GROMACS .gro file of C-alpha atoms in nm:
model
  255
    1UNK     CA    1   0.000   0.000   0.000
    2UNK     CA    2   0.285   0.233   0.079
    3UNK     CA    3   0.610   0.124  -0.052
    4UNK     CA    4   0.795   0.402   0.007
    5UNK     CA    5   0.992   0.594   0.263
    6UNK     CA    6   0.839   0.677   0.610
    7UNK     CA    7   1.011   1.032   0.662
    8UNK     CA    8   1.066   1.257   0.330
    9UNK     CA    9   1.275   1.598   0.348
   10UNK     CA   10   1.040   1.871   0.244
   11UNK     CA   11   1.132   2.061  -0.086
   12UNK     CA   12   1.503   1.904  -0.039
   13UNK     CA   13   1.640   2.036   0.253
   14UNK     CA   14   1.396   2.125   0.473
   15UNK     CA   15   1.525   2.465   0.663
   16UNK     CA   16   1.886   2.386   0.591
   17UNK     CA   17   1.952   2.460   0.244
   18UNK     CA   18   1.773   2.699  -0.007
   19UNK     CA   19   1.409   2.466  -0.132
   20UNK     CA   20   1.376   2.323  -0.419
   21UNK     CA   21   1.761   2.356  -0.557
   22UNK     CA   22   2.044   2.072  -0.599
   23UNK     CA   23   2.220   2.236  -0.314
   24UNK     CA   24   1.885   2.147  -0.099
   25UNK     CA   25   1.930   1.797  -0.261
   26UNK     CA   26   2.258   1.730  -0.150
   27UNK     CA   27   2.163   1.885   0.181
   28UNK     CA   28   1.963   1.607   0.247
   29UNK     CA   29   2.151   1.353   0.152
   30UNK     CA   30   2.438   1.477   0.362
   31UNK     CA   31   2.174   1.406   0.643
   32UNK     CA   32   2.096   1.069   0.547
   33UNK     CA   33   1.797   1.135   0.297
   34UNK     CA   34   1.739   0.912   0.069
   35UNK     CA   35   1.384   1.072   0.001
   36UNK     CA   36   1.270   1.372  -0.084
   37UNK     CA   37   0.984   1.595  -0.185
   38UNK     CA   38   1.014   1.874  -0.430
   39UNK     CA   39   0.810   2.120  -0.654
   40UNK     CA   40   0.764   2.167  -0.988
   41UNK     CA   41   0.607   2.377  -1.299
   42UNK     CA   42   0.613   2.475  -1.605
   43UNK     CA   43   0.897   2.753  -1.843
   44UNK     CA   44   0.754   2.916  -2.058
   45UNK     CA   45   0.870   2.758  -2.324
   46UNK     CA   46   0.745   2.404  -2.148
   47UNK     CA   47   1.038   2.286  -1.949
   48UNK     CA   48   0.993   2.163  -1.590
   49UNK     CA   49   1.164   2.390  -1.336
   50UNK     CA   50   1.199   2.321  -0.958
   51UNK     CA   51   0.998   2.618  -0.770
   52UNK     CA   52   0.755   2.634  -0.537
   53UNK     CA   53   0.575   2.976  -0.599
   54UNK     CA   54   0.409   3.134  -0.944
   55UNK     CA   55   0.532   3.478  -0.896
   56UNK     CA   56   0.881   3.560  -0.837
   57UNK     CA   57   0.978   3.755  -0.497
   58UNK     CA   58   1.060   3.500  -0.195
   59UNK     CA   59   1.270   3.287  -0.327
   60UNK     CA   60   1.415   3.454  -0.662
   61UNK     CA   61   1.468   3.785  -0.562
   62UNK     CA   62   1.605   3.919  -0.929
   63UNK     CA   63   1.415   3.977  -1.125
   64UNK     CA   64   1.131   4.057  -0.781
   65UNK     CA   65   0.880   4.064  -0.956
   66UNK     CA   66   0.707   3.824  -1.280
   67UNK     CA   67   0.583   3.447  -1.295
   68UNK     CA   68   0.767   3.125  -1.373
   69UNK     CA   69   0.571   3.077  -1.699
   70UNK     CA   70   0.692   3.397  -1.842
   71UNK     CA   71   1.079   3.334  -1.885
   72UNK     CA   72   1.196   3.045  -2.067
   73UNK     CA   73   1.398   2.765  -1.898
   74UNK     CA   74   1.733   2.917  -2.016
   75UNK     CA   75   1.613   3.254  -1.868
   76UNK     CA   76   1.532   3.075  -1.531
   77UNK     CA   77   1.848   2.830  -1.432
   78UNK     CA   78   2.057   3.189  -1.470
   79UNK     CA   79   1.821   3.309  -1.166
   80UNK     CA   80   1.984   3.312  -0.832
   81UNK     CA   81   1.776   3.089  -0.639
   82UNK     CA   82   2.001   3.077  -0.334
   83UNK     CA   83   2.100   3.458  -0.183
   84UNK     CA   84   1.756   3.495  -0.037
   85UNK     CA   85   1.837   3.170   0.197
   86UNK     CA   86   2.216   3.321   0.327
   87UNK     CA   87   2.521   3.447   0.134
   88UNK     CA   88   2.646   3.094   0.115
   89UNK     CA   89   2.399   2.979  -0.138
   90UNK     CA   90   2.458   3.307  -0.345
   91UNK     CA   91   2.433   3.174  -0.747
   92UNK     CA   92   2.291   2.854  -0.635
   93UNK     CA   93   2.079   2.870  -0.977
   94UNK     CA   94   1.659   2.724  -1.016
   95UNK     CA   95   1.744   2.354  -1.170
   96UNK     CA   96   1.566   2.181  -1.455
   97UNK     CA   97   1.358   1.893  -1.320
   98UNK     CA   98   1.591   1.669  -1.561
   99UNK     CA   99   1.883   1.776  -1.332
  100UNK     CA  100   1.756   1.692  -1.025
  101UNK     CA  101   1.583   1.341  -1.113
  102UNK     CA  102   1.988   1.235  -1.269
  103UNK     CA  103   2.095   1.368  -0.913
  104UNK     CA  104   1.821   1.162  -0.727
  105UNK     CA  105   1.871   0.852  -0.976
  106UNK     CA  106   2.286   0.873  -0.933
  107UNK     CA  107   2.236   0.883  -0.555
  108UNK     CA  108   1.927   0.647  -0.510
  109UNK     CA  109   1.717   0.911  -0.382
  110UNK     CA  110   1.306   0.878  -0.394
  111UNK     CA  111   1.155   1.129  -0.518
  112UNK     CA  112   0.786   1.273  -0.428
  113UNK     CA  113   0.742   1.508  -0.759
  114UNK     CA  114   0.503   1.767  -0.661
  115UNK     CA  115   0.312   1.907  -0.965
  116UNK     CA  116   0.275   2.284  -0.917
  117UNK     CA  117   0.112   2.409  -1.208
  118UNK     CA  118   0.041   2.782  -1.272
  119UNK     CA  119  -0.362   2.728  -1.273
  120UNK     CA  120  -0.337   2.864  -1.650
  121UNK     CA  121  -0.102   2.555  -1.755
  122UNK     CA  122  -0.285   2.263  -1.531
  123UNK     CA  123  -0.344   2.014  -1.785
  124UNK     CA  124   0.029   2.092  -1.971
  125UNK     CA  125   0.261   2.067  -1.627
  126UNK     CA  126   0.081   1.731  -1.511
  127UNK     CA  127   0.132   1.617  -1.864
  128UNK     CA  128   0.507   1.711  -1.934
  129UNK     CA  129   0.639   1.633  -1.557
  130UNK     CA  130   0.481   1.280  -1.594
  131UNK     CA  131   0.669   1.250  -1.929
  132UNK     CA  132   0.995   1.399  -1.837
  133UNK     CA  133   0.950   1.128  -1.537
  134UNK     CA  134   0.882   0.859  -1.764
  135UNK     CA  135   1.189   0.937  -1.934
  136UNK     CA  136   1.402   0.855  -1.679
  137UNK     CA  137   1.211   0.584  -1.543
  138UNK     CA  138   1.121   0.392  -1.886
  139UNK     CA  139   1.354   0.063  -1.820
  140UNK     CA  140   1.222   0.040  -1.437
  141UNK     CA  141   0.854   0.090  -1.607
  142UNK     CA  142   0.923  -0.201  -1.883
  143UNK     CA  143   1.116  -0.399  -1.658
  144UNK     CA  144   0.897  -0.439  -1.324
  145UNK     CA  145   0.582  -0.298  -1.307
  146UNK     CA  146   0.483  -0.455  -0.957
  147UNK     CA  147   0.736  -0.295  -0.828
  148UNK     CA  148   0.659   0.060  -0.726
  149UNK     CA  149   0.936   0.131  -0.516
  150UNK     CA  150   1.157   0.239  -0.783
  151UNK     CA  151   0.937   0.476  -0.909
  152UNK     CA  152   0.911   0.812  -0.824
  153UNK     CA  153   0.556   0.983  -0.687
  154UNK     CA  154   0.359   1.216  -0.846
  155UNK     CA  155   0.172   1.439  -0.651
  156UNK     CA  156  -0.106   1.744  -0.658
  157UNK     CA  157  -0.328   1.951  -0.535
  158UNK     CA  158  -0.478   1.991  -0.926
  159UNK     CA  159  -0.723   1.730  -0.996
  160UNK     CA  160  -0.673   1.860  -1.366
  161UNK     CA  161  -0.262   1.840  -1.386
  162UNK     CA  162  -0.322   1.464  -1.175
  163UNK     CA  163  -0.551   1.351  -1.410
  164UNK     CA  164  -0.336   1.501  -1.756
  165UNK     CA  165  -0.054   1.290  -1.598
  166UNK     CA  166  -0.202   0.961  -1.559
  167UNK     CA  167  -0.379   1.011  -1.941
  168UNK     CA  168  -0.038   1.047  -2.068
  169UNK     CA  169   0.177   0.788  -1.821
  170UNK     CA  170  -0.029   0.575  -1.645
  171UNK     CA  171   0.231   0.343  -1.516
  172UNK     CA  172   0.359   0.628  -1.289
  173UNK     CA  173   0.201   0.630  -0.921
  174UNK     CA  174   0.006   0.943  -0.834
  175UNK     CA  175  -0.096   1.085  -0.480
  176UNK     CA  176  -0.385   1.319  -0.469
  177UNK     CA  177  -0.320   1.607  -0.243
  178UNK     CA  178  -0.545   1.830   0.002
  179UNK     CA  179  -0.535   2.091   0.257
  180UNK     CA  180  -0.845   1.942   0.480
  181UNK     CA  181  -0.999   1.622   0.360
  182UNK     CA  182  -1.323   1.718   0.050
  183UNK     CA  183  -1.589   1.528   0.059
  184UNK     CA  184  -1.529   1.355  -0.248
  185UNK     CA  185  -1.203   1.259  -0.131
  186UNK     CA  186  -1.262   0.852  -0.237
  187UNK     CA  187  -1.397   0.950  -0.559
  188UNK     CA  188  -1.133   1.183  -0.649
  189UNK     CA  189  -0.834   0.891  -0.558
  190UNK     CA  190  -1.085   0.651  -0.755
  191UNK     CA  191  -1.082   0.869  -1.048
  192UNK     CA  192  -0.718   0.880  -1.086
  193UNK     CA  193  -0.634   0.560  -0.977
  194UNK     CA  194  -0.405   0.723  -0.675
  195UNK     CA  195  -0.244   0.502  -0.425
  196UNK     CA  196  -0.246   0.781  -0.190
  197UNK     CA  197  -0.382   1.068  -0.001
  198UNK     CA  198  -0.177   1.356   0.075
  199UNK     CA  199  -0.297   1.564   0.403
  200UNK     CA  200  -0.215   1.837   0.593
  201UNK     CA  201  -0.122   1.746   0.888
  202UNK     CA  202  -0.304   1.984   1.076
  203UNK     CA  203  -0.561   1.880   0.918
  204UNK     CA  204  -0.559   1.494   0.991
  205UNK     CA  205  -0.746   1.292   1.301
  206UNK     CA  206  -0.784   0.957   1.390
  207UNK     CA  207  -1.093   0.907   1.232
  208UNK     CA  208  -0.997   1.037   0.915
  209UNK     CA  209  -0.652   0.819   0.900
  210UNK     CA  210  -0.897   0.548   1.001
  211UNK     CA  211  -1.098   0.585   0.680
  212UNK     CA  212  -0.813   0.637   0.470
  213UNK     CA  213  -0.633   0.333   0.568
  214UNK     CA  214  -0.952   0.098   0.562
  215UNK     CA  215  -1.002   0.213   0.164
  216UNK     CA  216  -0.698   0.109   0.086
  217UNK     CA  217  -0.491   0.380   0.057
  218UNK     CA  218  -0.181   0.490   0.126
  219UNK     CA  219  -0.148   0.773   0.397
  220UNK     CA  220   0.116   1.072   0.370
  221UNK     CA  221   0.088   1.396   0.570
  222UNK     CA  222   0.307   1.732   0.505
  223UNK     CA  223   0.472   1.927   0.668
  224UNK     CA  224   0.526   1.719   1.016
  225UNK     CA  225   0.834   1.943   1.204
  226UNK     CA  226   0.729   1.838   1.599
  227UNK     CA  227   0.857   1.494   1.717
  228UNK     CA  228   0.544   1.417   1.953
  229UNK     CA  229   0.317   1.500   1.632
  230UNK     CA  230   0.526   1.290   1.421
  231UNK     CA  231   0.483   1.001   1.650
  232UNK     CA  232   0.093   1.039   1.709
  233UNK     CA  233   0.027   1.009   1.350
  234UNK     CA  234   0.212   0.739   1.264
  235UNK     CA  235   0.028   0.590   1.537
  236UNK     CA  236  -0.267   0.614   1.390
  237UNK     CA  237  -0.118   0.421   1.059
  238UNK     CA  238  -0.016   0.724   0.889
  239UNK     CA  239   0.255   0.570   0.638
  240UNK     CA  240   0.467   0.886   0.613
  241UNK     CA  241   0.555   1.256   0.612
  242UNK     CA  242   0.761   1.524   0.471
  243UNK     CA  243   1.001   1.741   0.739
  244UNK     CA  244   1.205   2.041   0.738
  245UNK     CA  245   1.343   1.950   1.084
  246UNK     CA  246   1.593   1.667   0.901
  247UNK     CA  247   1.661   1.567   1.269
  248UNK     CA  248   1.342   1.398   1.281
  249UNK     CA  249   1.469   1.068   1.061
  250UNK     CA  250   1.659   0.959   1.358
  251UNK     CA  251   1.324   0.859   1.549
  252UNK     CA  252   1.221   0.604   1.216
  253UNK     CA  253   1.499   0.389   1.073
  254UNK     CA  254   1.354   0.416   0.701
  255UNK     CA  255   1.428   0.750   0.523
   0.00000   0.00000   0.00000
């Protein structure tokens, strides 16, 4: 039901490295992550990009002010992605999804690829990050399909850009992801045959985890940073969260 990892580092490097950049990836895995969660949309010119917000400002401070979808992906890894976090990072650039699934792939890092679309390209980000995924992934996708492990997640708050991905590569796992839990919840992880629900912590209670769980689902919650919380919810079968406080993997052996 859930395969994967029990303790994920959110966006790469939870507080310790700039989100959603290689130096956040290595960050991680210099603290013993072998999982991670990260966000992604769409260049303008169609390329996935690592980023977490549609309009420039937090964590690309030049240019301050535009969206994501209006540079190309040549205009965007020039971007200085990493001054806003501390001088250290200065020039640490926004990557290309390719980059960052040959760094997770190299190091035999999971991955939890969070679709971010802009809401005008919904439909085209689910679609192209579940191809550029497929790329990668193509011999592990011929070569085992029981085994979904090895496979990246893909993961969304857009019904739309979850759906678009599993139209154009099915054999790729999907999570659906929500703040508090809809009321079509079932039918939405029916729809798009997810093995997953994605919850806000905050959010979550026993009876909810219990419903979950008995539907067959898999269980993940974001973002968990308080070790009592973390170990009340995976009481209640949660299967997993996403962190910033990377000190948190030491209380579950599987990260």
């Amino acid at each position: 039901m859930w395969p994967y990892p029990n303790i994920v580092a959110h966006r790469g490097g939870g507080i310790l490295a700039p989100e959603n950049t290689l130096a956040a990836m290595r960050c991680g895995l210099a603290h013993g992550f072998h999982a991670v969660e990260f966000d992604v949309m769409l260049s303008k010119d169609g390329i996935p990009v690592l980023m977490h917000d549609v309009e420039f400002g937090r964590t690309v401070l030049n240019p301050a002010t535009g969206r994501v979808c209006d540079f190309t992906a040549a205009e965007l890894v020039a971007m200085d992605a990493g001054s806003w976090f501390s001088p250290e990072f200065r020039g640490e650039t926004i990557p290309l999804l390719e980059q960052v699934i040959v760094f997770c792939q190299k190091n035999h890092i999971w991955m939890n690829v969070e679709i971010k679309p802009d809401p005008a390209w919904e439909v085209e980000t689910g679609r192209a990050v579940a191809q550029m995924v497929r790329q990668h992934y193509v011999d592990v996708i011929q070569d085992d399909h029981q085994n979904q492990a090895k496979l990246p997640l893909l993961s969304s708050f857009s019904f739309d850009a979850l759906m678009a991905a599993k139209l154009a590569v099915p054999d790729i796992p999907r999570a659906y992801l929500v703040e508090a839990l809809p009321a079509d919840w079932l039918q939405c992880l029916q729809k798009l045959d997810a093995i997953a629900l994605h919850i806000d912590h905050q959010h979550l209670s026993l009876p909810i985890a219990k419903a979950v769980k008995q539907a067959g689902f898999g269980l993940f919650c974001y973002t968990v940073n308080d070790l009592a919380r973390a170990q009340e919810i995976m009481a209640w079968g949660v299967d997993g969260f996403c962190t910033d406080q990377l000190g948190l993997a030491s209380i579950y052996p599987h990260v």
